[in-house]
Amino acid sequence: MSQLDPVLIASRWTCGDLLPENIVKIAIELIEAGHEEPSVYRVAAEDKVYSRDQVEMLVQRMFSALRVPYPMSQENARQTVARQIAREVTAGLTDPWTAAKHLDRVVPHWETKDENIWAIYGITDEAEWDPGEGRILATLEPELINAFEQLARM
């Protein structure tokens, strides 16, 4: 999935992975990618965006024009972003340890029941154990990548 896929952008916006100050840049990139809707231009024209509330109505119109169901559920948004993070790891675009930290910000461990995500959290948790208490990183990393592969297949 492209970083400029409107569904991914809406998902990132919904789960807080896309900061308000970045939405203008994203809108400009959407225009450059051929999404020349008036509502996208309107978001791109915003100056000094500091909060979601400041642009939420404009963002709703933009997603509507891009034919993205919005607002969307937090759960669906988190799953979409989690799968994207996993795809980036399996494609070799993102370090699995960095991706695991990103995943924990997007899908807090206390708010998921997804076994694939829990597997990733279990591996990263073990990596933080005291020396001699768990397996070494060289052993854990392939297992972490495999867990991301499982998540990407969902």
Coordinates of C-alpha atoms in Angstrom, one line a residue:
M1 CA 0.0 0.0 0.0
S2 CA 1.4 3.4 -1.0
Q3 CA 2.0 6.0 1.8
L4 CA -0.3 8.2 -0.2
D5 CA -3.2 5.7 -0.3
P6 CA -6.2 7.7 0.9
V7 CA -7.4 4.8 3.1
L8 CA -4.0 4.6 4.8
I9 CA -3.9 8.3 5.3
A10 CA -7.4 8.3 6.9
S11 CA -6.4 5.4 9.1
R12 CA -3.2 7.1 10.2
W13 CA -5.3 10.3 10.9
T14 CA -7.9 8.3 12.9
C15 CA -5.5 6.5 15.1
G16 CA -3.3 9.6 15.8
D17 CA -0.3 8.4 13.7
L18 CA -0.5 11.4 11.5
L19 CA 0.1 14.7 13.3
P20 CA -2.1 17.7 12.5
E21 CA 0.9 19.8 11.4
N22 CA 1.7 17.1 8.8
I23 CA -1.8 17.0 7.1
V24 CA -1.0 20.0 4.9
K25 CA 2.1 18.4 3.5
I26 CA 0.1 15.1 2.9
A27 CA -2.6 17.1 1.1
I28 CA 0.1 18.7 -1.2
E29 CA 1.5 15.3 -1.9
L30 CA -2.0 14.0 -2.7
I31 CA -2.4 16.8 -5.3
E32 CA 1.0 16.0 -6.8
A33 CA -0.1 12.4 -7.0
G34 CA -3.2 13.4 -9.1
H35 CA -5.9 13.7 -6.4
E36 CA -7.0 17.2 -7.6
E37 CA -10.2 17.6 -5.6
P38 CA -11.2 21.0 -4.3
S39 CA -11.3 19.8 -0.7
V40 CA -7.7 18.4 -1.0
Y41 CA -6.6 21.9 -2.2
R42 CA -8.4 23.4 0.7
V43 CA -6.5 21.3 3.2
A44 CA -3.3 22.0 1.4
A45 CA -4.0 25.8 1.6
E46 CA -4.1 25.7 5.4
D47 CA -1.4 27.6 7.2
K48 CA -0.1 26.8 10.7
V49 CA -2.2 23.8 11.7
Y50 CA -1.7 23.1 15.4
S51 CA -4.6 20.8 16.3
R52 CA -6.9 18.2 14.8
D53 CA -10.0 20.3 15.7
Q54 CA -8.6 23.1 13.6
V55 CA -8.9 21.0 10.4
E56 CA -11.2 18.1 11.2
M57 CA -14.1 19.4 9.1
L58 CA -11.8 20.0 6.1
V59 CA -10.2 16.6 6.5
Q60 CA -13.7 15.0 6.6
R61 CA -14.6 16.7 3.3
M62 CA -11.2 15.7 1.8
F63 CA -11.7 12.0 2.7
S64 CA -15.3 12.1 1.4
A65 CA -14.0 13.5 -1.9
L66 CA -11.4 10.8 -2.0
R67 CA -14.2 8.2 -1.5
V68 CA -12.8 7.0 1.9
P69 CA -15.3 6.0 4.5
Y70 CA -14.7 8.5 7.3
P71 CA -14.9 8.7 10.2
M72 CA -13.8 5.1 10.6
S73 CA -13.5 3.0 13.6
Q74 CA -10.4 3.2 15.7
E75 CA -10.0 -0.6 15.5
N76 CA -10.1 -0.7 11.7
A77 CA -7.7 2.2 11.5
R78 CA -5.3 0.6 13.8
Q79 CA -5.4 -2.7 11.9
T80 CA -4.8 -0.9 8.6
V81 CA -1.8 1.0 10.0
A82 CA -0.4 -2.1 11.8
R83 CA -0.6 -4.2 8.5
Q84 CA 1.2 -1.3 6.7
I85 CA 4.0 -1.3 9.3
A86 CA 4.3 -5.0 9.0
R87 CA 4.5 -4.8 5.2
E88 CA 7.3 -2.3 5.4
V89 CA 9.3 -4.6 7.7
T90 CA 8.8 -7.6 5.4
A91 CA 9.8 -5.5 2.4
G92 CA 13.0 -4.5 4.2
L93 CA 12.1 -0.8 4.3
T94 CA 11.9 -0.6 8.1
D95 CA 14.0 -2.0 10.9
P96 CA 11.9 -4.5 12.9
W97 CA 12.8 -3.1 16.3
T98 CA 11.9 0.5 15.2
A99 CA 8.7 -0.8 13.6
A100 CA 7.8 -2.6 16.9
K101 CA 8.1 0.7 18.8
H102 CA 6.0 2.4 16.1
L103 CA 3.4 -0.4 16.4
D104 CA 3.1 0.1 20.1
R105 CA 2.3 3.8 19.6
V106 CA -0.4 3.0 17.0
V107 CA -1.9 0.0 18.7
P108 CA -1.2 0.2 22.4
H109 CA -0.7 -3.3 23.9
W110 CA -3.5 -2.8 26.4
E111 CA -6.0 -2.1 23.6
T112 CA -5.5 -5.1 21.3
K113 CA -6.5 -8.7 21.3
D114 CA -4.7 -9.4 18.0
E115 CA -2.5 -12.5 18.5
N116 CA -0.1 -11.4 15.8
I117 CA 0.5 -8.0 17.4
W118 CA 0.8 -9.7 20.8
A119 CA 3.5 -12.0 19.4
I120 CA 5.5 -8.9 18.4
Y121 CA 5.0 -7.3 21.8
G122 CA 6.2 -10.6 23.5
I123 CA 9.4 -10.7 21.4
T124 CA 10.2 -7.0 22.0
D125 CA 9.5 -7.4 25.7
E126 CA 11.9 -10.4 25.9
A127 CA 14.6 -8.3 24.2
E128 CA 14.4 -5.9 27.2
W129 CA 15.0 -8.5 29.8
D130 CA 18.2 -8.5 31.9
P131 CA 21.2 -10.1 30.3
G132 CA 21.2 -13.9 30.7
E133 CA 17.4 -13.9 31.4
G134 CA 16.2 -14.2 27.8
R135 CA 17.4 -15.1 24.3
I136 CA 19.9 -12.9 22.5
L137 CA 18.8 -10.3 19.9
A138 CA 20.4 -12.3 17.1
T139 CA 17.9 -15.1 18.0
L140 CA 14.9 -12.8 18.6
E141 CA 15.2 -10.7 15.4
P142 CA 14.3 -13.5 12.9
E143 CA 11.4 -14.4 15.1
L144 CA 10.3 -10.7 15.2
I145 CA 10.5 -10.5 11.4
N146 CA 8.4 -13.7 11.1
A147 CA 5.8 -12.2 13.5
F148 CA 5.6 -9.1 11.3
E149 CA 5.2 -11.4 8.2
Q150 CA 2.3 -13.1 9.9
L151 CA 0.7 -9.7 10.7
A152 CA 1.3 -8.5 7.1
R153 CA -0.7 -11.6 5.8
M154 CA -3.9 -10.7 7.7

